[in-house]
mmCIF file of C-alpha atoms and ligand atoms in Angstrom:
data_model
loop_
_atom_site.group_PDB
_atom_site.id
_atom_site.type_symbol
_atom_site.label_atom_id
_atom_site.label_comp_id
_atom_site.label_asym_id
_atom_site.label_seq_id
_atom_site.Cartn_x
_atom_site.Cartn_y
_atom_site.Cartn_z
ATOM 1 C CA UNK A 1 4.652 18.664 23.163
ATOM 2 C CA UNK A 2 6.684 17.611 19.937
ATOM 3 C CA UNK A 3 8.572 14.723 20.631
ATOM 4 C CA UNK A 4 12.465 16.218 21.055
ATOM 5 C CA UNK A 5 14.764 14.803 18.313
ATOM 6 C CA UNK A 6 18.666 14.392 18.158
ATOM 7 C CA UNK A 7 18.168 13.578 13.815
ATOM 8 C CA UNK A 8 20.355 15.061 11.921
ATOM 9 C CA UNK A 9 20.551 18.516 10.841
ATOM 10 C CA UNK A 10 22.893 17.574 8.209
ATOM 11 C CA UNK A 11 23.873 14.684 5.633
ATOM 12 C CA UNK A 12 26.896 14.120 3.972
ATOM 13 C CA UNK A 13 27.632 13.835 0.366
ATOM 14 C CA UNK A 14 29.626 11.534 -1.228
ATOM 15 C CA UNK A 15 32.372 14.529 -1.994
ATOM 16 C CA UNK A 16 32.541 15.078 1.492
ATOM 17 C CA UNK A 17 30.358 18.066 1.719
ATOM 18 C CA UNK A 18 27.772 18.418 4.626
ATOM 19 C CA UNK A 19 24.226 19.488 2.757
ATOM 20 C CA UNK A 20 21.661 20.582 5.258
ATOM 21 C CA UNK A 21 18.985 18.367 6.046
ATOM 22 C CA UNK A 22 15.865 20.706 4.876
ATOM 23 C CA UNK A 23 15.547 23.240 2.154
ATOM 24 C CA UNK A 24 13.404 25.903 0.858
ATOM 25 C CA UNK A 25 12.029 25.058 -2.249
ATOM 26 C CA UNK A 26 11.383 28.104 -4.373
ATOM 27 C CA UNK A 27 9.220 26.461 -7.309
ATOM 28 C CA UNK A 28 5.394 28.087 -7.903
ATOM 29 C CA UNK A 29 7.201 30.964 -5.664
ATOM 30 C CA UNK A 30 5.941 34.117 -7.915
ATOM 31 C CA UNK A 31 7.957 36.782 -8.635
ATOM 32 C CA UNK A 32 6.930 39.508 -5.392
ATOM 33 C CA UNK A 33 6.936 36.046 -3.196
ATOM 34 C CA UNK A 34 10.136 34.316 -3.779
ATOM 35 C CA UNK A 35 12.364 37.092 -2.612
ATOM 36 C CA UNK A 36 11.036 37.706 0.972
ATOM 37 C CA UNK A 37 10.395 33.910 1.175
ATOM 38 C CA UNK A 38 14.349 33.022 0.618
ATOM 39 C CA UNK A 39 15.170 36.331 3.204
ATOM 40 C CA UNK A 40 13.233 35.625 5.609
ATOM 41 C CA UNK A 41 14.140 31.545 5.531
ATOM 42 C CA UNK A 42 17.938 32.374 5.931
ATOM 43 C CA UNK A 43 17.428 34.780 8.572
ATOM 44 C CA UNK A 44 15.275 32.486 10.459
ATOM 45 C CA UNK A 45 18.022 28.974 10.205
ATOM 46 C CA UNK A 46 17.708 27.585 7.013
ATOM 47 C CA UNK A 47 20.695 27.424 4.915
ATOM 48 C CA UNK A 48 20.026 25.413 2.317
ATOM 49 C CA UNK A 49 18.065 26.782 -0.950
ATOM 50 C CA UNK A 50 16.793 24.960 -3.825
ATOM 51 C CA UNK A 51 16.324 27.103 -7.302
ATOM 52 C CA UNK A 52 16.434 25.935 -10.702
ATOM 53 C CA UNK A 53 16.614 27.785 -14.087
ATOM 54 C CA UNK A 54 13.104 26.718 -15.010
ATOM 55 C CA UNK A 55 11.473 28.207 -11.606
ATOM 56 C CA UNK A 56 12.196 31.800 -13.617
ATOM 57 C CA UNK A 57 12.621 33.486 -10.728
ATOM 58 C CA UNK A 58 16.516 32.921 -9.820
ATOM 59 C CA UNK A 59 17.009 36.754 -10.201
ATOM 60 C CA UNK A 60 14.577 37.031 -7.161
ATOM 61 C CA UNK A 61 15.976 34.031 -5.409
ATOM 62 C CA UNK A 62 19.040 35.873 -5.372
ATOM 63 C CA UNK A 63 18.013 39.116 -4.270
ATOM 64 C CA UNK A 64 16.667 37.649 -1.400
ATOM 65 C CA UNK A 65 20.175 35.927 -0.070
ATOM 66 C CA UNK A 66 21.808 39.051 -0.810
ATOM 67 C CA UNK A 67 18.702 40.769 1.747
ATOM 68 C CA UNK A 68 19.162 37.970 4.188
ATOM 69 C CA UNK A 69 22.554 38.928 5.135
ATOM 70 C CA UNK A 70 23.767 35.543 5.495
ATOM 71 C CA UNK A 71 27.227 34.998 3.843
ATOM 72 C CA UNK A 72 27.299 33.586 0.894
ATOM 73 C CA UNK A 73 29.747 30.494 2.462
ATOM 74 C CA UNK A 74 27.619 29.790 5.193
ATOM 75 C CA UNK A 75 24.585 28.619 2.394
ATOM 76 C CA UNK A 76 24.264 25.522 0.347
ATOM 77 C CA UNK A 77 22.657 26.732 -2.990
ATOM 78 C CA UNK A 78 21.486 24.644 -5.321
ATOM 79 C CA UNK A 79 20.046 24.830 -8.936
ATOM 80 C CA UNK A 80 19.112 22.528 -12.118
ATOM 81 C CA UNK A 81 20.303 22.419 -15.693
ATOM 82 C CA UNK A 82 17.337 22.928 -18.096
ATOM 83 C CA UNK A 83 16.316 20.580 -20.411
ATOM 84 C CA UNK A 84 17.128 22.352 -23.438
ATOM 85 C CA UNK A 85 20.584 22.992 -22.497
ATOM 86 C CA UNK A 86 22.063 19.612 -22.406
ATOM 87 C CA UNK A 87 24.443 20.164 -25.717
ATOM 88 C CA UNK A 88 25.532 23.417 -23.447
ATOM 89 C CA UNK A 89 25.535 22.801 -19.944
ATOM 90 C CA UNK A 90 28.403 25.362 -19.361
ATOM 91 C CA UNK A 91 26.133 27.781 -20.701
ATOM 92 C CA UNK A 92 23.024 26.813 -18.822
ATOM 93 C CA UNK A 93 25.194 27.096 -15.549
ATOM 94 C CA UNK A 94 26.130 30.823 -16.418
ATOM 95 C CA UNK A 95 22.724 31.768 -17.084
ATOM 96 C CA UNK A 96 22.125 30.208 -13.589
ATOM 97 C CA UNK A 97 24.839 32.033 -11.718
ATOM 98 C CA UNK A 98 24.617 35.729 -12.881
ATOM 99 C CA UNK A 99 20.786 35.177 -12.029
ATOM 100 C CA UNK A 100 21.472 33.998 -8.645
ATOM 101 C CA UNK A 101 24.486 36.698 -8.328
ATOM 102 C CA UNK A 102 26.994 34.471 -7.234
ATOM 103 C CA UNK A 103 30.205 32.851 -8.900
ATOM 104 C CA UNK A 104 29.502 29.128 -7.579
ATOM 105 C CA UNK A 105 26.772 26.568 -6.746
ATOM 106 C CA UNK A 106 27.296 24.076 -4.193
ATOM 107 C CA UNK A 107 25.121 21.591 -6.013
ATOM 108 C CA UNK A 108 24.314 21.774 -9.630
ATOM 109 C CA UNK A 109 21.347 18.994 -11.150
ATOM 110 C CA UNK A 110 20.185 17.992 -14.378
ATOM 111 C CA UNK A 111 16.813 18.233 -14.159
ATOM 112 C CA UNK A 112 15.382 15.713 -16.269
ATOM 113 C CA UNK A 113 16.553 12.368 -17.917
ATOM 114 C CA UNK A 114 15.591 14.278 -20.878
ATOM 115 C CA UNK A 115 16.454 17.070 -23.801
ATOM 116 C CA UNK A 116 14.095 19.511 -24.879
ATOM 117 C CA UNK A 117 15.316 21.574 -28.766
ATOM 118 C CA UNK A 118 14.926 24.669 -28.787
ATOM 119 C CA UNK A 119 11.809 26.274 -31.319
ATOM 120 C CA UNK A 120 11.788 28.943 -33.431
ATOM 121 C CA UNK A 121 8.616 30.400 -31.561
ATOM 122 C CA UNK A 122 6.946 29.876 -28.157
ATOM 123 C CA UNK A 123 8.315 29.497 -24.708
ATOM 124 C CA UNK A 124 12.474 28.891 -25.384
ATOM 125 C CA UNK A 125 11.973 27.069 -22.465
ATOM 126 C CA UNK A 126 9.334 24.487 -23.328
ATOM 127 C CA UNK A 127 9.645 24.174 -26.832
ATOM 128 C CA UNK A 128 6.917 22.592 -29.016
ATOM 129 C CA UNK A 129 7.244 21.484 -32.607
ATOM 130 C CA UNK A 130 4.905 22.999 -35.055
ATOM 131 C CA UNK A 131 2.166 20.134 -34.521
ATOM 132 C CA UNK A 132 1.858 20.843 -31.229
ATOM 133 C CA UNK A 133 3.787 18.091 -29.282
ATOM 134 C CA UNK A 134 6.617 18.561 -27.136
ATOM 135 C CA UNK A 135 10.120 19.083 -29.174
ATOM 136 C CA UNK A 136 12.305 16.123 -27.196
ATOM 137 C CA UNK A 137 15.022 15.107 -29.205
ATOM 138 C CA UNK A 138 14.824 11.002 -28.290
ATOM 139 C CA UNK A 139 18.354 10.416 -29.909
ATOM 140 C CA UNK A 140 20.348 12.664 -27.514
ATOM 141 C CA UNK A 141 22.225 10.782 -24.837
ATOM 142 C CA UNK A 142 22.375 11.242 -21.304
ATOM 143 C CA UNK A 143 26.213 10.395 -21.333
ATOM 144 C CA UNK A 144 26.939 13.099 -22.907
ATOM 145 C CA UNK A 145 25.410 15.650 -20.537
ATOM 146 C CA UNK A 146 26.651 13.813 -17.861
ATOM 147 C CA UNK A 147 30.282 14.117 -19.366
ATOM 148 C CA UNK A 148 29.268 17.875 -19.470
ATOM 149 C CA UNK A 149 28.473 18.198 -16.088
ATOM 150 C CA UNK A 150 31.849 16.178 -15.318
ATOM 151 C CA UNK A 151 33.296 19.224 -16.848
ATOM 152 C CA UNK A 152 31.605 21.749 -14.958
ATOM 153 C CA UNK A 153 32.348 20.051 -11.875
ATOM 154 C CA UNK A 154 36.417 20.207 -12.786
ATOM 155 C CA UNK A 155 35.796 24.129 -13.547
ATOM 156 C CA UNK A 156 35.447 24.489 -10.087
ATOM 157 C CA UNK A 157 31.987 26.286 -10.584
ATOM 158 C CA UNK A 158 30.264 23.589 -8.933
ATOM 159 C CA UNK A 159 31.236 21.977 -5.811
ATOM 160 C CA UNK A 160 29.009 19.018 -6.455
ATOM 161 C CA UNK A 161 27.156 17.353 -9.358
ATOM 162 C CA UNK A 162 23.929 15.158 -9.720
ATOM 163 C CA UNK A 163 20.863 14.637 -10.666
ATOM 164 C CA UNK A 164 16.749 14.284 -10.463
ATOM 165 C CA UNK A 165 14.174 12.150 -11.735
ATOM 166 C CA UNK A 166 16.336 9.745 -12.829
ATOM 167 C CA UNK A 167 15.229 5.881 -12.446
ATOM 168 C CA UNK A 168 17.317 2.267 -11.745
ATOM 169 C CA UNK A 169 17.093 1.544 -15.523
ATOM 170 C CA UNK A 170 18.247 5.763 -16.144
ATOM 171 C CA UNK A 171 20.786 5.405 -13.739
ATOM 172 C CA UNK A 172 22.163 1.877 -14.449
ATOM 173 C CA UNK A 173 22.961 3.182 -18.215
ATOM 174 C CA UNK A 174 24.665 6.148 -16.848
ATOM 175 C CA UNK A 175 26.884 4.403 -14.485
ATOM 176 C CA UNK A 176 27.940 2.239 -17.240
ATOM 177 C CA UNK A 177 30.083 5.688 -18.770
ATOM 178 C CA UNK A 178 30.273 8.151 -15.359
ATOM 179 C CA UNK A 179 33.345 8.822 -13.912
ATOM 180 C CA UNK A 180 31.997 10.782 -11.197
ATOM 181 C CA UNK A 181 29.433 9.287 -8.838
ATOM 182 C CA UNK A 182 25.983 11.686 -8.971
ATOM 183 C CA UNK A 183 26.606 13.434 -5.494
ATOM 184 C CA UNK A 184 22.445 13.564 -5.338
ATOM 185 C CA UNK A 185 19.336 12.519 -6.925
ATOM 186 C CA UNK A 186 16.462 14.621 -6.515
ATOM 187 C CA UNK A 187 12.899 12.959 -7.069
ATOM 188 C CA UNK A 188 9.582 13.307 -6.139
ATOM 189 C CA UNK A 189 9.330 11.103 -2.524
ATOM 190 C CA UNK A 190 6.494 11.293 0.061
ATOM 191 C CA UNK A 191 4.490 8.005 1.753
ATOM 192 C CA UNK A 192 2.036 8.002 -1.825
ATOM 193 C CA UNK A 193 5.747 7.685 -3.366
ATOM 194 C CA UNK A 194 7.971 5.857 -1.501
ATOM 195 C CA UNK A 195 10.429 4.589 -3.902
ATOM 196 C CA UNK A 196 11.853 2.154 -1.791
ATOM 197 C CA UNK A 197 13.658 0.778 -4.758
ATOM 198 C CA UNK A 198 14.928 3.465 -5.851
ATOM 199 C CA UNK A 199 16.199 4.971 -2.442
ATOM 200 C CA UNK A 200 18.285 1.682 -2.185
ATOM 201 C CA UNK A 201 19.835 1.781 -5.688
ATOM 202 C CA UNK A 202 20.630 4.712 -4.832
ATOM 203 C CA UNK A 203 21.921 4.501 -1.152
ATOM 204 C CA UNK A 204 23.759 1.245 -2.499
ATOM 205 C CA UNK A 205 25.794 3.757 -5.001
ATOM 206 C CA UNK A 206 26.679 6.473 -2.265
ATOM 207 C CA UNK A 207 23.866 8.672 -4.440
ATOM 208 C CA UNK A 208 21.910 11.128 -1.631
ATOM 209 C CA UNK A 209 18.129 11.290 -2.225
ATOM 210 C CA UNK A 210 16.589 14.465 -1.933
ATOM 211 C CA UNK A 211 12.603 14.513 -1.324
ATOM 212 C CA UNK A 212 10.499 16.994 -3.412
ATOM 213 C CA UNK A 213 7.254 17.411 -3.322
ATOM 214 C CA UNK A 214 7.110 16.493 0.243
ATOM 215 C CA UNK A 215 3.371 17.569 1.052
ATOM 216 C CA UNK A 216 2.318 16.814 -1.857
ATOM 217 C CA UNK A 217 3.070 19.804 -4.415
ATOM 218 C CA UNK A 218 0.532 22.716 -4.878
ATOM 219 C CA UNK A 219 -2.111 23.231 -2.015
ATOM 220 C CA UNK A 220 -0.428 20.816 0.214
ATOM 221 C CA UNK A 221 -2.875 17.606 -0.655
ATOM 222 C CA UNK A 222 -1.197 15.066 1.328
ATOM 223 C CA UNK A 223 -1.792 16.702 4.534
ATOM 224 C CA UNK A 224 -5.452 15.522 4.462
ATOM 225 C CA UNK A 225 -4.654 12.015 4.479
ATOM 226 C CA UNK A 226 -6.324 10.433 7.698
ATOM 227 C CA UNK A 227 -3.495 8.271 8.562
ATOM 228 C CA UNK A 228 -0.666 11.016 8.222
ATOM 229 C CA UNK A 229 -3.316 13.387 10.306
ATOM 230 C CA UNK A 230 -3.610 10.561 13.009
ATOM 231 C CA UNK A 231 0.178 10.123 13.358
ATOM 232 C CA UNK A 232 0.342 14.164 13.798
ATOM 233 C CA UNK A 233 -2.085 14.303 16.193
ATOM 234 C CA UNK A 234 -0.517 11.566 18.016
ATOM 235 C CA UNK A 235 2.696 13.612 18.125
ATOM 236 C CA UNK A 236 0.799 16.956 18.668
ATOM 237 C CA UNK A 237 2.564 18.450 15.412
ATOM 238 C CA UNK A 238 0.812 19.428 12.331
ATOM 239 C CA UNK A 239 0.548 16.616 9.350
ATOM 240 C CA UNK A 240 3.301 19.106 7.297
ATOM 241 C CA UNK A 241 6.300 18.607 10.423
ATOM 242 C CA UNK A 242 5.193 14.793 9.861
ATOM 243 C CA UNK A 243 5.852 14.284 5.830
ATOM 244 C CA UNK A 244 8.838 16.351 6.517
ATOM 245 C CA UNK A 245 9.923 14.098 9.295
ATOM 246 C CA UNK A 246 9.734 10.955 7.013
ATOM 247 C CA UNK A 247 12.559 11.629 5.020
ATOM 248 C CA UNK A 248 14.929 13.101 7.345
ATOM 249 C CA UNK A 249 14.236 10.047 9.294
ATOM 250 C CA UNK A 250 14.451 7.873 5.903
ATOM 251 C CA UNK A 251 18.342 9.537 5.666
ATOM 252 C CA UNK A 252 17.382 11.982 3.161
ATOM 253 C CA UNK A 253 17.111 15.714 2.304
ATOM 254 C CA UNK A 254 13.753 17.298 1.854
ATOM 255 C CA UNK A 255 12.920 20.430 0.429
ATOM 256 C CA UNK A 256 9.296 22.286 1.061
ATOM 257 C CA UNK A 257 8.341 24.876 -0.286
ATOM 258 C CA UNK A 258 6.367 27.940 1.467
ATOM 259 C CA UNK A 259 6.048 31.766 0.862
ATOM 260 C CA UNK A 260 4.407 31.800 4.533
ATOM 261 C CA UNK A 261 6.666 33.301 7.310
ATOM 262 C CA UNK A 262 4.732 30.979 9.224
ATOM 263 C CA UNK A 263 4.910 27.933 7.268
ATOM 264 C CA UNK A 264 8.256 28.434 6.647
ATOM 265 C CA UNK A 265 9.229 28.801 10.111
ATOM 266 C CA UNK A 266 7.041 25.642 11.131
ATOM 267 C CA UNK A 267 8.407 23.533 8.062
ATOM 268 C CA UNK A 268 12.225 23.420 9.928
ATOM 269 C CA UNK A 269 10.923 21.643 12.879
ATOM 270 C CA UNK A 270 11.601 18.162 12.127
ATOM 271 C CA UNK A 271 10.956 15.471 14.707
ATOM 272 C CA UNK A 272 11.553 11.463 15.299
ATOM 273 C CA UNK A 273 9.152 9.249 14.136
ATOM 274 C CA UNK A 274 9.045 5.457 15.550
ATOM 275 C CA UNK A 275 9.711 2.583 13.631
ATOM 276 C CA UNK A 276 5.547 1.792 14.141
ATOM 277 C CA UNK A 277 4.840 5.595 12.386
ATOM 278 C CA UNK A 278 7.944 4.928 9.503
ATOM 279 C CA UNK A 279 6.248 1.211 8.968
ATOM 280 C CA UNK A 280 2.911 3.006 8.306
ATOM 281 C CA UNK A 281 4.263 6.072 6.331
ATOM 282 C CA UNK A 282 6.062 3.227 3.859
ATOM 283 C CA UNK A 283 2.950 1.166 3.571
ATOM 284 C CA UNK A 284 0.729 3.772 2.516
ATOM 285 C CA UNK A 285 1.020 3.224 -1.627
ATOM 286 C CA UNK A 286 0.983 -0.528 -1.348
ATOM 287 C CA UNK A 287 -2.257 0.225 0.667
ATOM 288 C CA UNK A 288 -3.967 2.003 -2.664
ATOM 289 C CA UNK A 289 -3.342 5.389 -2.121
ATOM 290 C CA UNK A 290 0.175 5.131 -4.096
ATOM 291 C CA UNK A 291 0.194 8.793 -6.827
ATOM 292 C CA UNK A 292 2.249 10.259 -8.512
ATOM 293 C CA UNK A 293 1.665 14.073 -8.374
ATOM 294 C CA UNK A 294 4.288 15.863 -10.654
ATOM 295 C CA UNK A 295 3.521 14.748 -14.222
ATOM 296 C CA UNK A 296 4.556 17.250 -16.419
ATOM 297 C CA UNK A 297 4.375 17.082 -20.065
ATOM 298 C CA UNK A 298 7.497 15.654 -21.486
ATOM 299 C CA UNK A 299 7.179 12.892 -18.830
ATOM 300 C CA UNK A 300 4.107 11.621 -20.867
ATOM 301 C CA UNK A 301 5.307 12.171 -24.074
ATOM 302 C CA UNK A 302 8.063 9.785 -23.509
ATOM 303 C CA UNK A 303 5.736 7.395 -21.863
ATOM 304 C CA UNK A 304 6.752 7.200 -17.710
ATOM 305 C CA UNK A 305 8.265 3.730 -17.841
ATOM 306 C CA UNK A 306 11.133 5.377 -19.648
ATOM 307 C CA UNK A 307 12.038 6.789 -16.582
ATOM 308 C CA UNK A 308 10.129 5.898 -13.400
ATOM 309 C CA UNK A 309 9.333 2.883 -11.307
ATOM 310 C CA UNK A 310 6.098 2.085 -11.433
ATOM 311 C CA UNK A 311 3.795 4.293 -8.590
ATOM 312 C CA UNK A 312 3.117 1.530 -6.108
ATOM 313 C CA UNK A 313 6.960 1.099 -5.341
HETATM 314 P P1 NDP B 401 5.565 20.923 -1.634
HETATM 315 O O1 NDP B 401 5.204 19.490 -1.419
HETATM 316 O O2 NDP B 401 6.697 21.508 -0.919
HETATM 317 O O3 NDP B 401 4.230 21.755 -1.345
HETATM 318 C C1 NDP B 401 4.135 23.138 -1.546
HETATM 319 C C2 NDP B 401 2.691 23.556 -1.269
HETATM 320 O O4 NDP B 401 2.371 23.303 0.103
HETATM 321 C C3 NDP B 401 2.452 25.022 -1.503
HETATM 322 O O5 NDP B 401 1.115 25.177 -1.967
HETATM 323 C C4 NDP B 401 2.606 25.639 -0.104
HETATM 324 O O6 NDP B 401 1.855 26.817 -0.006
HETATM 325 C C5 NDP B 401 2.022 24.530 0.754
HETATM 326 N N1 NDP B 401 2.613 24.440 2.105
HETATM 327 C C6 NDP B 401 3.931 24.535 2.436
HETATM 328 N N2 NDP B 401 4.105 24.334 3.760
HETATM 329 C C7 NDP B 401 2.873 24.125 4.282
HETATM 330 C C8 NDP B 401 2.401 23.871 5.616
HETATM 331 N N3 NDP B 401 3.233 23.788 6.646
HETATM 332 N N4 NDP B 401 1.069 23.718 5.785
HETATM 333 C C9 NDP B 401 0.214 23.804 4.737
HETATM 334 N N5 NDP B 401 0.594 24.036 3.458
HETATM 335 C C10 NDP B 401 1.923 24.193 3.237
HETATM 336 O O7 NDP B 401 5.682 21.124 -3.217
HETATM 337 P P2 NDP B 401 6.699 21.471 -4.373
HETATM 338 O O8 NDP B 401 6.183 20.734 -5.551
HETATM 339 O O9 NDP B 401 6.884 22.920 -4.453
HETATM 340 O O10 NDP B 401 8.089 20.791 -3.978
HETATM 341 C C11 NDP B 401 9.029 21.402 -3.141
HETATM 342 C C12 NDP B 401 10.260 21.878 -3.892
HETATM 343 O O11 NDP B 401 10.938 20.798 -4.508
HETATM 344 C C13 NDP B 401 9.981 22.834 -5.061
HETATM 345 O O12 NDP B 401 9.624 24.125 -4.644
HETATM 346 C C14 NDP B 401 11.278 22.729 -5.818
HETATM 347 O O13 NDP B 401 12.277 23.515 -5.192
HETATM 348 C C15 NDP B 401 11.572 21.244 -5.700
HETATM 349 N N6 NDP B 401 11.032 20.476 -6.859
HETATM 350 C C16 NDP B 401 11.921 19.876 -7.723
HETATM 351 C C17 NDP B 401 11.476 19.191 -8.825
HETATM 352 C C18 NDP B 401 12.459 18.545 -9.739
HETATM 353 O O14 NDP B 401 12.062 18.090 -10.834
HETATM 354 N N7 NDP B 401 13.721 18.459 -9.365
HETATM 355 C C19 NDP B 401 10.042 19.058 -9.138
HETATM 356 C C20 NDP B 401 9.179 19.649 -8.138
HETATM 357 C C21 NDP B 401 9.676 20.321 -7.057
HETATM 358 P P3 NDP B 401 2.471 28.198 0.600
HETATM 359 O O15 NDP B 401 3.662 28.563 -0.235
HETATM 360 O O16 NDP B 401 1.360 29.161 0.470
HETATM 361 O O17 NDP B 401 2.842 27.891 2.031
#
């Protein structure tokens, strides 16, 4: 039997707001997918979503809390500014909310340390100057979308404001100008990406971490790993309840994503892992197995020490 659990269900943010413990992530959902997936996780316990503008699916992502039935005020939704609406944020966020259908987030991210400008032709979304590289505009600065999302936060649009991706050296220039804490930052976390730096900084400055790309991103890889598998089978739970387990454990939020009834339903169950299984979960990337999965484009562009620790942290 799965060892029985009294963890939390919920954290607290630093506004005072309680943010369930797990999420759906809706990322790779396709259109078709998405909407059932979000329906059926609401009407089944979860009430916590995670969308972003870049997903392009937050039309569906709405639909489906509109089919689930479950008041609006009894969900935590959450969703990202895109990159290449830093010098509008405002505008971003309205493009967000009449694709969701609703008149408020409860959390609202940028999504990257980064601005992307917008092209003439190609994707609007990932913009690419005419020789082919990525269009990042290196001189913008962060401040200033931060002071935008400062703004949003006072319109009462968003009941919380924070971040992801974001590094100590990202972070310690942007505390040098915020005037609102980050409620949240959002980065890739799992036992090949520990962070353990980075989850102090930001415990240290009342800054929630949220875990994505808890199994491992696309196809689930981490579940494979022999010593995650052994500490499953020890607990007679699947390797997935076990990487989800780690960071509710770890004090922080973790958001898989499934468009599996069955997955989804199995990905809630979240049980207690000793201080023996948490010592071997954090060793795992100082054992050689640390990875990065999520590398997209503009991360190499600007070269990843920008912005992240290095991988065996
Ligand atoms: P996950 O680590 O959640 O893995 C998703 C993959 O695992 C899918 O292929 C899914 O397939 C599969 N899967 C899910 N549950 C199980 C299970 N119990 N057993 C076996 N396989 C399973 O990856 P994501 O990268 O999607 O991260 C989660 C969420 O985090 C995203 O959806 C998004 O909301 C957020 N995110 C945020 C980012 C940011 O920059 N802020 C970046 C990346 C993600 P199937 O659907 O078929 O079950």
């Amino acid at each position: 039997m799965p060892t029985s659990t009294t963890l939390p269900t919920y954290f607290q943010l630093n506004t005072g707001a309680k943010v369930p413990a797990v999420a759906l992530g809706t990322w790779q959902s396709a259109p078709g997918e998405v909407r059932n997936a979000v329906s059926f996780a609401l009407k089944n316990g979860y009430r916590h979503i995670d969308a972003a503008l870049i997903y392009k699916n937050e039309n569906e992502v709405g639909q489906g809390i509109k089919d689930s039935g479950v008041p609006r005020s009894e969900i935590f939704l959450t969703s990202k500014l895109w990159n290449t609406d830093h010098p509008n944020a405002a505008a971003g966020l309205q493009r967000t909310l009449d694709a969701l259908g609703t008149d408020y987030l409860d959390l609202y991210l940028v999504h990257w340390p980064v601005r992307l400008v917008p092209q003439a032709t190609g994707d609007p979304l990932l913009p690419v100057n005419p020789d082919g590289t990525r269009a990042i505009d290196r001189s913008w600065d962060q401040a200033e979308t931060w002071r935008q999302m400062e703004e949003i936060y006072a319109s009462g649009k968003v009941r919380a404001i924070g971040l992801c991706n974001w590094s100590i050296p990202y972070l310690e220039e942007l505390k040098k100008t915020w005037k609102i804490v980050p409620a949240v930052n959002q980065c890739e976390l799992h036992p090949f990406l520990p962070q353990h730096e980075l989850r102090k900084w930001c415990a240290d400055n009342g800054i929630l971490m949220e875990a994505y790309s808890p199994l491992g991103s696309t196809g689930a890889p981490l579940m494979s790993d022999p010593e995650i598998a052994a500490i499953a089978e020890k607990h007679d739970v699947s390797p997935a309840t076990v990487l989800i387990s780690y960071h509710v454990n770890h004090g922080s939020v973790v958001i898989p994503k499934s468009v599996s009834e069955k997955r989804i339903s199995s990905n809630r169950e979240v049980i207690r892992l000793s201080e023996e299984d948490m010592a071997v979960l954090d060793g795992l990337a100082a054992k050689g197995k640390a990875k990065r999965i999520n590398t997209p484009l503009f991360g190499w562009d600007l070269g990843f020490e920008d912005w992240y620790a290095p991988v065996s942290q």
